């Protein structure tokens, strides 16, 4: 069975997630934006074998620790989509601008595309490309436990910002309606910030996409 633990990191309280396969204790960390020692302490406490880094997108609070973590533990960086390469290249500047510890640029081991899958131990998650917040944003869908790790596409009661370089409001709405809603109303999503919610609840009540 797939399990996960969400660990808010950085001053931005970004929801990094440890996801793991119960049968093998193999784990991935989604969006290690910072506070790496805290994430590693949680992995050790749970007796997990950290094997991969998965990124939804390359804003500093989501990807700021990825290069260092990959280097420290010799881990592959999986994702996001190539559309976010310019954000990755700008991570050192982003870290200085927002007062984060120095962040390294990197080249992901593997870019992700719509319809791809990622695997940890015996568990497979499905990748959907969901541009709008950033052009290369992806989400990780685990239908076996009705969960989706959506980064900054959707929040409880809100949606991702689109006023950053290469953000696009209509693309974001289309991503939510065409890519997320078909995963089912019962699916619980883990956003990049704030509490979990369900797609059904947001379809009904979210002021930005409710009724879609």
mmCIF file of N, CA and C in Angstrom, residues 5 7-11 14-18 28-45 50 52-55 60-75 77 91 100-104 106:
data_model
loop_
_atom_site.group_PDB
_atom_site.id
_atom_site.type_symbol
_atom_site.label_atom_id
_atom_site.label_comp_id
_atom_site.label_asym_id
_atom_site.label_seq_id
_atom_site.Cartn_x
_atom_site.Cartn_y
_atom_site.Cartn_z
ATOM 1 N N UNK A 5 3.342 11.153 4.142
ATOM 2 C CA UNK A 5 3.385 12.074 5.266
ATOM 3 C C UNK A 5 3.724 13.443 4.707
ATOM 4 N N UNK A 7 4.988 17.225 5.226
ATOM 5 C CA UNK A 7 5.862 17.958 6.141
ATOM 6 C C UNK A 7 5.994 19.396 5.632
ATOM 7 N N UNK A 8 5.355 20.370 6.265
ATOM 8 C CA UNK A 8 5.517 21.763 5.825
ATOM 9 C C UNK A 8 6.963 22.219 6.025
ATOM 10 N N UNK A 9 7.523 22.835 4.986
ATOM 11 C CA UNK A 9 8.917 23.283 5.035
ATOM 12 C C UNK A 9 9.014 24.729 4.561
ATOM 13 N N UNK A 10 10.093 25.361 4.939
ATOM 14 C CA UNK A 10 10.465 26.735 4.577
ATOM 15 C C UNK A 10 9.510 27.746 5.222
ATOM 16 N N UNK A 11 9.899 28.997 5.155
ATOM 17 C CA UNK A 11 9.066 30.076 5.686
ATOM 18 C C UNK A 11 7.737 30.170 4.946
ATOM 19 N N UNK A 14 5.512 25.274 2.768
ATOM 20 C CA UNK A 14 5.221 24.469 1.584
ATOM 21 C C UNK A 14 5.099 23.007 1.991
ATOM 22 N N UNK A 15 4.075 22.330 1.484
ATOM 23 C CA UNK A 15 3.811 20.943 1.858
ATOM 24 C C UNK A 15 4.690 19.974 1.077
ATOM 25 N N UNK A 16 5.878 19.701 1.604
ATOM 26 C CA UNK A 16 6.673 18.596 1.062
ATOM 27 C C UNK A 16 6.020 17.299 1.530
ATOM 28 N N UNK A 17 6.110 16.258 0.719
ATOM 29 C CA UNK A 17 5.497 14.980 1.088
ATOM 30 C C UNK A 17 6.483 13.838 0.908
ATOM 31 N N UNK A 18 6.588 13.017 1.936
ATOM 32 C CA UNK A 18 7.259 11.729 1.799
ATOM 33 C C UNK A 18 6.199 10.724 1.376
ATOM 34 N N UNK A 28 9.872 8.258 -1.984
ATOM 35 C CA UNK A 28 10.217 9.451 -2.749
ATOM 36 C C UNK A 28 9.833 10.655 -1.908
ATOM 37 N N UNK A 29 10.487 11.770 -2.148
ATOM 38 C CA UNK A 29 10.080 13.017 -1.516
ATOM 39 C C UNK A 29 9.589 13.945 -2.620
ATOM 40 N N UNK A 30 8.380 14.444 -2.445
ATOM 41 C CA UNK A 30 7.790 15.369 -3.407
ATOM 42 C C UNK A 30 8.047 16.791 -2.933
ATOM 43 N N UNK A 31 8.681 17.579 -3.788
ATOM 44 C CA UNK A 31 8.894 19.015 -3.559
ATOM 45 C C UNK A 31 9.680 19.331 -2.287
ATOM 46 N N UNK A 32 10.947 18.890 -2.219
ATOM 47 C CA UNK A 32 11.784 19.246 -1.072
ATOM 48 C C UNK A 32 12.305 20.676 -1.206
ATOM 49 N N UNK A 33 11.464 21.631 -0.824
ATOM 50 C CA UNK A 33 11.828 23.031 -1.002
ATOM 51 C C UNK A 33 12.912 23.515 -0.068
ATOM 52 N N UNK A 34 13.076 22.846 1.062
ATOM 53 C CA UNK A 34 14.080 23.240 2.043
ATOM 54 C C UNK A 34 13.919 22.411 3.301
ATOM 55 N N UNK A 35 14.585 22.853 4.377
ATOM 56 C CA UNK A 35 14.538 22.120 5.655
ATOM 57 C C UNK A 35 14.858 20.641 5.443
ATOM 58 N N UNK A 36 15.939 20.377 4.722
ATOM 59 C CA UNK A 36 16.254 18.998 4.337
ATOM 60 C C UNK A 36 16.522 18.110 5.542
ATOM 61 N N UNK A 37 17.171 18.646 6.569
ATOM 62 C CA UNK A 37 17.466 17.805 7.736
ATOM 63 C C UNK A 37 16.174 17.338 8.397
ATOM 64 N N UNK A 38 15.168 18.186 8.384
ATOM 65 C CA UNK A 38 13.881 17.788 8.963
ATOM 66 C C UNK A 38 13.244 16.674 8.138
ATOM 67 N N UNK A 39 13.283 16.812 6.825
ATOM 68 C CA UNK A 39 12.727 15.773 5.955
ATOM 69 C C UNK A 39 13.473 14.457 6.136
ATOM 70 N N UNK A 40 14.796 14.527 6.218
ATOM 71 C CA UNK A 40 15.588 13.310 6.371
ATOM 72 C C UNK A 40 15.356 12.672 7.740
ATOM 73 N N UNK A 41 15.136 13.503 8.765
ATOM 74 C CA UNK A 41 14.854 12.954 10.092
ATOM 75 C C UNK A 41 13.522 12.206 10.094
ATOM 76 N N UNK A 42 12.533 12.727 9.375
ATOM 77 C CA UNK A 42 11.246 12.036 9.280
ATOM 78 C C UNK A 42 11.393 10.720 8.529
ATOM 79 N N UNK A 43 12.177 10.734 7.456
ATOM 80 C CA UNK A 43 12.403 9.496 6.701
ATOM 81 C C UNK A 43 13.089 8.448 7.573
ATOM 82 N N UNK A 44 14.049 8.908 8.377
ATOM 83 C CA UNK A 44 14.750 7.968 9.269
ATOM 84 C C UNK A 44 13.799 7.442 10.350
ATOM 85 N N UNK A 45 12.980 8.342 10.890
ATOM 86 C CA UNK A 45 12.028 7.920 11.933
ATOM 87 C C UNK A 45 11.077 6.848 11.412
ATOM 88 N N UNK A 50 15.037 6.443 1.161
ATOM 89 C CA UNK A 50 14.737 7.508 0.202
ATOM 90 C C UNK A 50 15.438 7.214 -1.120
ATOM 91 N N UNK A 52 14.089 8.595 -4.504
ATOM 92 C CA UNK A 52 13.837 9.517 -5.607
ATOM 93 C C UNK A 52 13.360 10.861 -5.073
ATOM 94 N N UNK A 53 13.556 11.879 -5.890
ATOM 95 C CA UNK A 53 12.985 13.211 -5.666
ATOM 96 C C UNK A 53 12.020 13.479 -6.811
ATOM 97 N N UNK A 54 10.774 13.829 -6.484
ATOM 98 C CA UNK A 54 9.780 14.164 -7.500
ATOM 99 C C UNK A 54 9.403 15.619 -7.338
ATOM 100 N N UNK A 55 9.364 16.353 -8.451
ATOM 101 C CA UNK A 55 9.029 17.774 -8.410
ATOM 102 C C UNK A 55 7.760 18.062 -9.197
ATOM 103 N N UNK A 60 10.971 28.230 -5.969
ATOM 104 C CA UNK A 60 11.982 28.043 -4.932
ATOM 105 C C UNK A 60 11.466 27.256 -3.721
ATOM 106 N N UNK A 61 10.215 27.501 -3.315
ATOM 107 C CA UNK A 61 9.720 26.838 -2.103
ATOM 108 C C UNK A 61 9.399 25.367 -2.340
ATOM 109 N N UNK A 62 9.381 24.938 -3.594
ATOM 110 C CA UNK A 62 9.128 23.539 -3.940
ATOM 111 C C UNK A 62 10.407 22.812 -4.364
ATOM 112 N N UNK A 63 11.312 23.531 -5.010
ATOM 113 C CA UNK A 63 12.482 22.877 -5.605
ATOM 114 C C UNK A 63 13.805 23.361 -5.028
ATOM 115 N N UNK A 64 13.760 24.272 -4.057
ATOM 116 C CA UNK A 64 14.989 24.889 -3.574
ATOM 117 C C UNK A 64 15.989 23.929 -2.966
ATOM 118 N N UNK A 65 15.518 22.824 -2.378
ATOM 119 C CA UNK A 65 16.439 21.866 -1.767
ATOM 120 C C UNK A 65 16.762 20.665 -2.639
ATOM 121 N N UNK A 66 16.177 20.621 -3.846
ATOM 122 C CA UNK A 66 16.304 19.411 -4.665
ATOM 123 C C UNK A 66 17.739 19.141 -5.094
ATOM 124 N N UNK A 67 18.433 20.170 -5.558
ATOM 125 C CA UNK A 67 19.802 19.963 -6.027
ATOM 126 C C UNK A 67 20.717 19.479 -4.918
ATOM 127 N N UNK A 68 20.614 20.111 -3.742
ATOM 128 C CA UNK A 68 21.458 19.704 -2.617
ATOM 129 C C UNK A 68 21.123 18.293 -2.155
ATOM 130 N N UNK A 69 19.833 17.969 -2.071
ATOM 131 C CA UNK A 69 19.439 16.635 -1.620
ATOM 132 C C UNK A 69 19.899 15.568 -2.607
ATOM 133 N N UNK A 70 19.757 15.856 -3.887
ATOM 134 C CA UNK A 70 20.212 14.906 -4.910
ATOM 135 C C UNK A 70 21.704 14.660 -4.796
ATOM 136 N N UNK A 71 22.446 15.715 -4.518
ATOM 137 C CA UNK A 71 23.898 15.601 -4.408
ATOM 138 C C UNK A 71 24.294 14.843 -3.134
ATOM 139 N N UNK A 72 23.624 15.167 -2.030
ATOM 140 C CA UNK A 72 23.970 14.542 -0.751
ATOM 141 C C UNK A 72 23.710 13.045 -0.751
ATOM 142 N N UNK A 73 22.607 12.616 -1.341
ATOM 143 C CA UNK A 73 22.214 11.210 -1.270
ATOM 144 C C UNK A 73 22.318 10.479 -2.607
ATOM 145 N N UNK A 74 22.817 11.176 -3.633
ATOM 146 C CA UNK A 74 22.928 10.582 -4.977
ATOM 147 C C UNK A 74 21.560 10.072 -5.451
ATOM 148 N N UNK A 75 20.566 10.955 -5.405
ATOM 149 C CA UNK A 75 19.207 10.597 -5.816
ATOM 150 C C UNK A 75 18.874 11.192 -7.170
ATOM 151 N N UNK A 77 16.475 13.175 -9.733
ATOM 152 C CA UNK A 77 15.414 14.180 -9.684
ATOM 153 C C UNK A 77 14.472 13.904 -10.846
ATOM 154 N N UNK A 91 16.923 29.250 -10.045
ATOM 155 C CA UNK A 91 16.819 28.954 -8.611
ATOM 156 C C UNK A 91 17.815 29.748 -7.752
ATOM 157 N N UNK A 100 15.927 32.748 0.835
ATOM 158 C CA UNK A 100 16.134 31.321 1.091
ATOM 159 C C UNK A 100 17.632 31.025 1.147
ATOM 160 N N UNK A 101 18.032 29.903 1.761
ATOM 161 C CA UNK A 101 19.426 29.480 1.649
ATOM 162 C C UNK A 101 19.794 29.313 0.176
ATOM 163 N N UNK A 102 21.064 29.484 -0.168
ATOM 164 C CA UNK A 102 21.460 29.375 -1.573
ATOM 165 C C UNK A 102 20.977 28.066 -2.201
ATOM 166 N N UNK A 103 20.341 28.172 -3.349
ATOM 167 C CA UNK A 103 19.800 27.000 -4.045
ATOM 168 C C UNK A 103 20.583 26.759 -5.325
ATOM 169 N N UNK A 104 20.749 25.492 -5.662
ATOM 170 C CA UNK A 104 21.487 25.135 -6.866
ATOM 171 C C UNK A 104 20.536 24.890 -8.030
ATOM 172 N N UNK A 106 19.946 22.749 -11.505
ATOM 173 C CA UNK A 106 20.236 21.338 -11.798
ATOM 174 C C UNK A 106 19.526 20.977 -13.087
#
